[in-house]
């Protein structure tokens, strides 16, 4: 049951975009069309899930036994970046259609705050392997959910009559504020 | 002695990243490349591989 | 003169927070009090300036193909050093900022400036650019934090992070009139939107006299 509440709270209550403000950079840039939002969400889910498992394994079996815990930041960012490059290379070689829908977002995910955050948080909260897997799956699902809702709102916002100064990103921020208010109403869920 | 292990580890990881980055750069995209608009215009992350300012650098590496 | 222009460019016209929308993750999350905001911005200025200097000094030696991996290694090492120093000398600030100090590594500003400026300019110019962009970041996050803290708690306070000596602690708005919304994520988004719109208005009003003169 604890795993279930971890899952739900990571998606709805401590939503990575609306509550923890992470993953904002692509949120502003890649959320204009719903199809690209889905592609971005899929790519982020894939990267966060597998890179969290790899970094957790690396921390538990190499960094901790050798007393190199202070290398965690450098190790994680380099592993995440290498993983993204390898995955992009594999997708380019084996599946052009997958590359068209997911692969083009991969370079953008390397410097996404959310990926590094999940890797660091798994260590900081002292999760075991099952909890790491659940958390690493729940966080990007929350990210994708918000991204899809946001992109469908933004599609309509682009053709609406917005004041000149607010056009583009400021009005998107106001939409994010309203969504954050809506999601904070779910706080009593677990 | 306790300085050598982290530096070797760092060198290994850095080498892993640099080599995977280089191999990825050399792998050609399948047809349908240059399709990469993705409404990237408003994003100012100039270190991203898809940013327009990086196109000529990737072009000169390939040739 | 051009050095000063470079500096002021990073603060107003190309303010990394409100004009370029870079580094938003840390700006929105750390701006709940001016204490945290100033601590965070000092860390960002240090990392930005030192990384700009190192990368500008090495720009002729780094092979063009693998420059991004090299930048990331340099920045990650610097951030880890700054984080360990903060953990040792300013422990309360370290706990308050939490996970956002390691996340300076993926702060779009630092990697973006290394790529766009430090790899092509001299050490001196990169140093000034780092300071300019860092001051722009500071101005942005400080304004956001001041407004949020003032409206949410009614007062401002500043504490020396090294020995917890209180510089000032003033209450401007009585507690019945404070708006706790601004301590929450929604308030952060709204304040940011208003400030970004104000900067846009300022930028557009600055270009109008040119049209009138012609």
Coordinates of C-alpha atoms in Angstrom, one line a residue:
Chain A
X1 CA 0.0 0.0 0.0
X2 CA 2.9 2.4 0.7
X3 CA 4.0 1.9 -2.9
X4 CA 0.6 2.8 -4.1
X5 CA 0.5 6.0 -2.1
X6 CA 4.1 6.8 -3.3
X7 CA 2.9 6.4 -6.8
X8 CA -0.2 8.6 -6.4
X9 CA 1.5 11.3 -4.5
X10 CA 4.4 11.5 -7.1
X11 CA 1.9 12.0 -9.9
X12 CA -0.8 14.3 -8.4
X13 CA 0.3 15.8 -5.1
X14 CA 4.0 16.5 -5.5
X15 CA 3.7 16.8 -9.3
X16 CA 7.1 17.5 -10.7
X17 CA 6.1 20.5 -12.8
X18 CA 3.3 22.1 -10.8
X19 CA 4.6 21.5 -7.3
X20 CA 8.4 21.1 -7.6
X21 CA 8.9 23.4 -10.6
X22 CA 11.3 21.0 -12.3
X23 CA 11.3 20.3 -16.0
X24 CA 10.1 23.8 -16.8
X25 CA 12.4 24.5 -19.7
X26 CA 10.9 22.1 -22.2
X27 CA 7.5 22.7 -20.6
X28 CA 7.6 26.2 -22.1
X29 CA 9.1 25.2 -25.4
X30 CA 7.7 21.9 -26.5
X31 CA 4.1 22.2 -25.4
X32 CA 2.5 23.9 -28.3
X33 CA 1.1 20.8 -30.0
X34 CA -0.4 17.8 -28.4
X35 CA 1.5 15.4 -30.6
X36 CA 4.8 16.8 -29.7
X37 CA 3.8 16.8 -26.0
X38 CA 3.0 13.0 -26.2
X39 CA 6.4 12.4 -27.9
X40 CA 8.2 14.4 -25.3
X41 CA 6.4 12.7 -22.5
X42 CA 7.2 9.3 -23.9
X43 CA 10.9 10.1 -24.3
X44 CA 11.1 11.5 -20.7
X45 CA 9.4 8.5 -19.2
X46 CA 11.8 6.2 -21.0
X47 CA 14.9 8.2 -20.0
X48 CA 13.9 8.7 -16.4
X49 CA 12.9 5.1 -15.8
X50 CA 16.0 3.5 -17.1
X51 CA 18.5 6.0 -16.0
X52 CA 17.1 5.9 -12.5
X53 CA 17.6 2.2 -12.3
X54 CA 21.1 2.5 -13.7
X55 CA 22.2 5.3 -11.4
X56 CA 20.6 3.5 -8.4
X57 CA 22.6 0.4 -9.2
X58 CA 25.8 2.3 -9.7
X59 CA 25.4 4.2 -6.4
X60 CA 24.6 1.0 -4.4
X61 CA 27.2 -1.3 -5.9
X62 CA 30.1 0.9 -6.8
X63 CA 30.0 4.3 -5.1
X64 CA 28.9 3.2 -1.7
X65 CA 31.3 0.3 -1.2
X66 CA 34.3 2.3 -2.2
X67 CA 33.3 5.4 -0.1
X68 CA 33.0 7.6 -3.2
X69 CA 29.6 9.0 -2.3
X70 CA 30.7 12.5 -3.1
X71 CA 31.1 11.5 -6.7
X72 CA 27.4 11.0 -7.0
X73 CA 26.5 14.2 -8.8
X74 CA 29.2 13.9 -11.5
X75 CA 28.6 10.2 -11.9
X76 CA 24.8 10.6 -12.3
X77 CA 25.0 13.4 -14.8
X78 CA 27.6 11.6 -16.9
X79 CA 25.7 8.4 -16.8
X80 CA 22.4 10.1 -17.8
X81 CA 24.1 11.9 -20.6
X82 CA 25.8 8.8 -21.9
X83 CA 22.6 6.8 -21.7
X84 CA 20.7 9.4 -23.7
X85 CA 23.4 9.4 -26.4
X86 CA 23.5 5.6 -26.6
X87 CA 19.7 5.4 -26.8
X88 CA 19.5 8.0 -29.5
X89 CA 22.1 6.1 -31.5
X90 CA 20.2 2.8 -31.2
X91 CA 16.9 4.4 -32.2
X92 CA 18.5 6.1 -35.2
X93 CA 19.9 2.8 -36.4
X94 CA 16.9 0.5 -35.8
X95 CA 13.7 2.5 -35.9
X96 CA 13.3 5.6 -38.0
X97 CA 9.6 5.9 -37.1
X98 CA 10.4 5.8 -33.4
X99 CA 13.1 8.4 -34.0
X100 CA 10.6 10.7 -35.7
X101 CA 8.2 10.5 -32.8
X102 CA 10.5 10.2 -29.8
X103 CA 14.1 10.5 -30.8
X104 CA 14.1 14.2 -31.7
X105 CA 13.4 15.1 -28.1
X106 CA 16.2 13.1 -26.6
X107 CA 19.0 15.8 -26.8
X108 CA 16.7 18.1 -24.9
X109 CA 16.3 15.7 -22.0
X110 CA 20.0 15.5 -21.1
X111 CA 19.9 18.8 -19.3
X112 CA 16.4 18.4 -18.0
X113 CA 16.2 19.1 -14.2
X114 CA 13.7 16.3 -13.7
X115 CA 16.0 13.5 -14.7
X116 CA 18.8 14.5 -12.4
X117 CA 16.3 15.2 -9.7
X118 CA 14.8 11.7 -9.7
X119 CA 18.3 10.2 -9.7
X120 CA 19.3 12.3 -6.7
X121 CA 16.0 11.9 -4.8
X122 CA 16.1 8.1 -4.9
X123 CA 19.4 8.3 -3.0
X124 CA 18.3 11.1 -0.7
X125 CA 15.1 9.4 0.4
X126 CA 16.9 6.1 0.8
X127 CA 14.6 4.1 -1.4
X128 CA 15.1 0.4 -2.0
X129 CA 14.9 -1.0 -5.5
X130 CA 11.1 -1.4 -5.7
X131 CA 10.5 2.1 -4.4
X132 CA 13.0 3.5 -6.9
X133 CA 11.2 1.8 -9.8
X134 CA 7.8 3.0 -8.6
X135 CA 9.0 6.6 -8.1
X136 CA 10.9 6.6 -11.4
X137 CA 7.8 5.5 -13.2
X138 CA 5.4 7.9 -11.4
X139 CA 7.3 11.1 -11.8
X140 CA 7.4 11.1 -15.6
X141 CA 3.8 10.0 -15.8
X142 CA 2.9 13.1 -13.8
X143 CA 5.1 15.1 -16.1
X144 CA 3.4 13.7 -19.2
X145 CA 0.0 14.2 -17.8
X146 CA 0.6 17.9 -17.1
X147 CA 2.3 18.4 -20.5
X148 CA -0.7 16.9 -22.4
X149 CA -3.2 19.0 -20.5
X150 CA -1.1 22.1 -21.0
X151 CA -0.5 21.6 -24.7
X152 CA -4.2 21.2 -25.4
X153 CA -4.9 24.5 -23.5
X154 CA -2.0 26.2 -25.3
X155 CA -3.3 25.2 -28.7
X156 CA -6.4 27.2 -28.0
X157 CA -4.5 30.0 -26.4
X158 CA -2.4 30.6 -29.5
X159 CA -5.5 31.6 -31.5
X160 CA -7.2 33.5 -28.6
X161 CA -7.0 37.3 -28.2
X162 CA -4.2 37.8 -25.6
X163 CA -2.8 41.2 -24.7
X164 CA 0.4 41.9 -26.4
X165 CA 2.6 42.0 -23.3
X166 CA 1.3 38.7 -22.1
X167 CA 1.6 36.8 -25.4
X168 CA 3.6 33.7 -25.4
X169 CA 5.2 32.7 -22.2
X170 CA 3.7 35.0 -19.6
X171 CA 0.1 33.8 -20.3
X172 CA 1.4 30.2 -20.3
X173 CA 2.7 30.9 -16.8
X174 CA -0.7 32.1 -15.7
X175 CA -2.3 28.9 -17.1
X176 CA 0.3 26.9 -15.1
X177 CA -0.7 28.9 -12.0
X178 CA -4.3 27.9 -12.4
X179 CA -3.4 24.3 -13.0
X180 CA -1.2 24.3 -9.9
X181 CA -4.1 25.6 -7.9
X182 CA -6.3 22.9 -9.3
X183 CA -3.8 20.1 -8.5
X184 CA -3.2 21.4 -5.0
X185 CA -6.8 20.6 -4.3
X186 CA -5.8 17.0 -4.4
X187 CA -3.5 17.3 -1.5
X188 CA -5.7 15.4 0.9
X189 CA -5.8 12.3 -1.3
X190 CA -3.2 10.1 0.5
Chain B
X1 CA 46.4 7.2 -3.3
X2 CA 42.9 8.2 -2.4
X3 CA 43.0 10.8 -5.1
X4 CA 43.8 8.5 -7.9
X5 CA 40.7 6.3 -7.8
X6 CA 38.2 9.2 -8.2
X7 CA 40.2 10.8 -11.0
X8 CA 40.4 7.5 -12.8
X9 CA 36.7 6.9 -12.3
X10 CA 36.0 10.5 -13.6
X11 CA 38.2 9.9 -16.6
X12 CA 36.4 6.6 -17.4
X13 CA 32.9 8.2 -17.2
X14 CA 34.0 11.3 -19.1
X15 CA 35.5 9.1 -21.8
X16 CA 32.3 7.0 -21.9
X17 CA 30.2 10.1 -22.4
X18 CA 32.6 11.7 -24.9
X19 CA 32.8 8.5 -27.0
X20 CA 29.1 7.9 -27.0
X21 CA 28.5 11.6 -27.9
X22 CA 31.0 11.3 -30.8
X23 CA 29.5 8.0 -32.1
X24 CA 26.1 9.5 -31.9
X25 CA 27.2 12.6 -33.8
X26 CA 28.6 10.4 -36.6
X27 CA 25.5 8.2 -36.9
X28 CA 23.4 9.7 -39.7
X29 CA 19.7 10.4 -39.1
X30 CA 17.2 8.3 -41.1
X31 CA 15.1 10.0 -43.8
X32 CA 12.7 12.5 -42.3
X33 CA 15.6 14.4 -40.7
X34 CA 15.4 18.3 -40.9
X35 CA 11.9 17.6 -39.6
X36 CA 13.1 18.9 -36.3
X37 CA 11.1 22.1 -35.8
X38 CA 9.1 20.8 -32.9
X39 CA 8.2 24.4 -32.1
X40 CA 11.8 24.8 -30.8
X41 CA 11.8 28.5 -31.7
X42 CA 10.8 29.8 -28.4
X43 CA 13.3 27.7 -26.4
X44 CA 16.6 29.4 -25.7
X45 CA 18.6 26.3 -24.5
X46 CA 21.5 26.8 -26.9
X47 CA 23.3 23.7 -25.7
X48 CA 20.5 21.5 -27.1
X49 CA 21.4 19.6 -30.2
X50 CA 18.3 20.8 -31.9
X51 CA 18.8 24.5 -31.5
X52 CA 19.2 26.3 -34.8
X53 CA 22.6 27.8 -33.8
X54 CA 24.1 24.3 -33.6
X55 CA 23.1 23.2 -37.1
X56 CA 26.2 24.5 -38.9
X57 CA 28.5 22.9 -36.3
X58 CA 26.7 19.5 -36.8
X59 CA 26.9 20.0 -40.5
X60 CA 30.6 20.6 -40.6
X61 CA 31.3 17.6 -38.4
X62 CA 29.4 15.3 -40.7
X63 CA 31.2 16.5 -43.9
Chain C
X1 CA 32.3 51.4 -22.7
X2 CA 31.5 48.1 -24.5
X3 CA 32.4 46.2 -21.3
X4 CA 29.8 48.1 -19.4
X5 CA 27.3 47.5 -22.2
X6 CA 28.1 43.8 -22.1
X7 CA 27.3 43.9 -18.3
X8 CA 24.1 45.8 -18.6
X9 CA 23.0 43.6 -21.5
X10 CA 22.9 40.6 -19.2
X11 CA 20.9 42.4 -16.6
X12 CA 18.1 44.0 -18.5
X13 CA 17.8 43.3 -22.3
X14 CA 18.8 39.7 -22.2
X15 CA 17.9 39.0 -18.6
X16 CA 18.3 35.2 -18.4
X17 CA 15.3 34.8 -16.2
X18 CA 12.6 37.0 -17.6
X19 CA 13.7 37.6 -21.2
X20 CA 15.4 34.2 -22.1
X21 CA 13.4 32.1 -19.7
X22 CA 16.4 30.0 -18.7
X23 CA 17.0 28.4 -15.4
X24 CA 13.3 28.6 -14.5
X25 CA 13.4 25.5 -12.3
X26 CA 15.6 27.0 -9.6
X27 CA 14.2 30.6 -9.9
X28 CA 10.6 29.5 -9.1
X29 CA 11.5 27.0 -6.4
X30 CA 14.1 29.0 -4.4
X31 CA 12.2 32.4 -4.5
X32 CA 10.2 31.9 -1.3
X33 CA 12.5 34.0 0.8
X34 CA 15.2 36.6 -0.1
X35 CA 17.6 34.7 2.1
X36 CA 17.5 31.6 -0.1
X37 CA 17.3 33.7 -3.3
X38 CA 20.5 35.6 -2.5
X39 CA 22.3 32.4 -1.4
X40 CA 21.3 30.6 -4.5
X41 CA 22.3 33.5 -6.8
X42 CA 25.8 33.8 -5.2
X43 CA 26.3 30.1 -5.9
X44 CA 25.2 30.6 -9.5
X45 CA 27.4 33.6 -10.0
X46 CA 30.4 31.7 -8.7
X47 CA 29.8 28.7 -10.8
X48 CA 28.9 30.7 -13.9
X49 CA 31.9 33.0 -13.7
X50 CA 34.5 30.3 -12.9
X51 CA 33.2 27.9 -15.5
X52 CA 33.1 30.7 -18.1
X53 CA 36.8 31.5 -17.3
X54 CA 37.9 27.9 -17.4
X55 CA 36.1 27.2 -20.7
X56 CA 37.3 30.4 -22.3
X57 CA 40.9 29.5 -21.2
X58 CA 40.6 26.0 -22.7
X59 CA 38.6 26.9 -25.8
X60 CA 41.5 26.4 -28.2
X61 CA 42.4 23.0 -26.8
X62 CA 39.0 21.3 -26.7
X63 CA 38.2 19.4 -29.9
X64 CA 35.1 20.8 -31.5
X65 CA 33.3 17.5 -31.6
X66 CA 33.2 16.8 -27.9
X67 CA 32.9 20.2 -26.5
X68 CA 29.6 19.6 -24.7
X69 CA 30.9 16.6 -22.7
X70 CA 33.9 18.6 -21.6
X71 CA 31.7 21.5 -20.6
X72 CA 29.5 19.2 -18.5
X73 CA 32.4 17.7 -16.7
X74 CA 33.9 21.1 -15.9
X75 CA 30.5 22.4 -14.6
X76 CA 29.7 19.3 -12.6
X77 CA 33.0 19.4 -10.8
X78 CA 32.6 23.1 -10.0
X79 CA 29.1 22.6 -8.7
X80 CA 30.1 19.7 -6.5
X81 CA 33.0 21.7 -5.0
X82 CA 30.6 24.7 -4.3
X83 CA 28.0 22.3 -2.8
X84 CA 30.6 20.7 -0.5
X85 CA 31.8 24.2 0.6
X86 CA 28.3 25.3 1.3
X87 CA 27.6 22.1 3.3
X88 CA 30.7 22.9 5.4
X89 CA 30.4 26.6 5.9
X90 CA 26.7 27.5 5.5
X91 CA 24.8 24.5 6.7
X92 CA 21.5 26.2 7.3
X93 CA 21.5 27.7 3.8
X94 CA 22.5 24.3 2.4
X95 CA 19.5 22.6 4.1
X96 CA 17.2 25.3 2.9
X97 CA 18.3 25.1 -0.7
X98 CA 18.3 21.3 -0.6
X99 CA 18.4 19.6 -3.9
X100 CA 18.6 22.8 -5.9
X101 CA 22.3 23.2 -5.4
X102 CA 23.2 20.0 -7.3
X103 CA 20.6 21.0 -9.9
X104 CA 22.8 24.1 -10.8
X105 CA 24.6 21.6 -13.1
X106 CA 21.7 21.4 -15.4
X107 CA 20.8 25.0 -15.1
X108 CA 20.3 26.1 -18.7
X109 CA 22.1 29.4 -18.1
X110 CA 25.5 28.0 -17.3
X111 CA 25.7 25.5 -20.1
X112 CA 24.0 28.0 -22.5
X113 CA 26.6 30.8 -21.8
X114 CA 29.5 28.3 -22.0
X115 CA 28.3 27.2 -25.4
X116 CA 27.2 30.6 -26.8
X117 CA 29.8 32.9 -25.4
X118 CA 32.7 31.4 -23.5
X119 CA 33.7 29.1 -26.3
X120 CA 34.2 32.0 -28.7
X121 CA 35.5 34.9 -26.6
X122 CA 38.5 35.7 -24.5
X123 CA 38.9 35.0 -20.8
X124 CA 38.3 38.6 -19.8
X125 CA 35.2 39.1 -21.9
X126 CA 33.8 35.7 -20.7
X127 CA 34.4 36.7 -17.1
X128 CA 32.5 40.0 -17.6
X129 CA 29.7 38.1 -19.3
X130 CA 29.5 35.6 -16.5
X131 CA 29.2 38.4 -14.0
X132 CA 26.6 40.2 -16.1
X133 CA 24.4 37.1 -16.6
X134 CA 24.8 36.2 -12.9
X135 CA 23.8 39.7 -11.8
X136 CA 20.8 39.4 -14.2
X137 CA 19.8 36.2 -12.6
X138 CA 20.3 37.7 -9.1
X139 CA 18.1 40.7 -10.1
X140 CA 15.4 38.4 -11.4
X141 CA 15.3 36.0 -8.5
X142 CA 15.6 38.7 -5.9
X143 CA 12.6 40.7 -7.3
X144 CA 10.5 37.5 -7.4
X145 CA 11.6 36.5 -3.9
X146 CA 11.0 40.0 -2.4
X147 CA 7.5 40.2 -3.8
X148 CA 6.6 36.7 -2.8
X149 CA 8.0 37.0 0.7
X150 CA 6.5 40.4 1.3
X151 CA 3.0 39.4 0.2
X152 CA 3.0 35.9 1.8
X153 CA 4.5 36.6 5.2
X154 CA 4.3 40.4 5.4
X155 CA 8.0 41.0 6.1
X156 CA 11.5 40.6 4.9
X157 CA 14.5 39.2 6.7
X158 CA 18.1 38.8 5.9
X159 CA 20.5 36.5 7.8
X160 CA 24.3 36.2 7.4
X161 CA 24.6 32.5 6.3
X162 CA 28.0 32.0 7.9
X163 CA 27.1 32.8 11.5
X164 CA 23.3 33.3 11.4
X165 CA 23.7 37.0 12.4
X166 CA 20.4 38.8 11.5
X167 CA 21.0 41.8 9.3
X168 CA 17.5 43.0 9.3
X169 CA 14.0 41.6 10.0
X170 CA 11.2 44.0 9.2
X171 CA 7.5 43.5 9.0
X172 CA 5.8 45.7 6.5
X173 CA 2.4 44.2 6.2
X174 CA 0.3 43.2 9.3
X175 CA -0.4 39.5 9.4
X176 CA -4.2 39.9 8.8
X177 CA -3.6 41.2 5.3
X178 CA -1.0 38.7 4.1
X179 CA -1.8 36.5 1.1
X180 CA -0.4 33.0 1.8
X181 CA -1.1 32.1 -1.9
X182 CA 2.3 33.6 -2.8
X183 CA 4.1 31.0 -0.7
X184 CA 2.6 28.3 -2.8
X185 CA 3.5 27.2 -6.4
X186 CA 0.5 29.0 -7.9
X187 CA 1.7 32.3 -6.5
X188 CA 5.1 31.8 -7.9
X189 CA 3.8 31.3 -11.4
X190 CA 1.5 34.3 -11.2
X191 CA 4.3 36.6 -9.9
X192 CA 6.6 35.4 -12.6
X193 CA 4.0 36.0 -15.3
X194 CA 3.4 39.5 -14.1
X195 CA 7.1 40.4 -13.9
X196 CA 7.8 38.8 -17.4
X197 CA 4.9 40.9 -18.9
X198 CA 6.3 44.1 -17.2
X199 CA 9.7 43.4 -18.8
X200 CA 8.1 42.9 -22.1
X201 CA 6.3 46.2 -21.8
X202 CA 9.5 48.0 -20.8
X203 CA 11.3 46.5 -23.8
X204 CA 8.6 47.5 -26.2
X205 CA 8.3 51.0 -24.8
X206 CA 12.1 51.4 -25.2
X207 CA 11.8 50.8 -29.0
X208 CA 8.9 53.3 -29.6
X209 CA 11.0 56.5 -29.6
X210 CA 12.9 55.2 -32.6
X211 CA 9.7 55.1 -34.7
X212 CA 8.6 58.5 -33.6
X213 CA 12.0 60.1 -34.6
X214 CA 11.7 58.8 -38.2

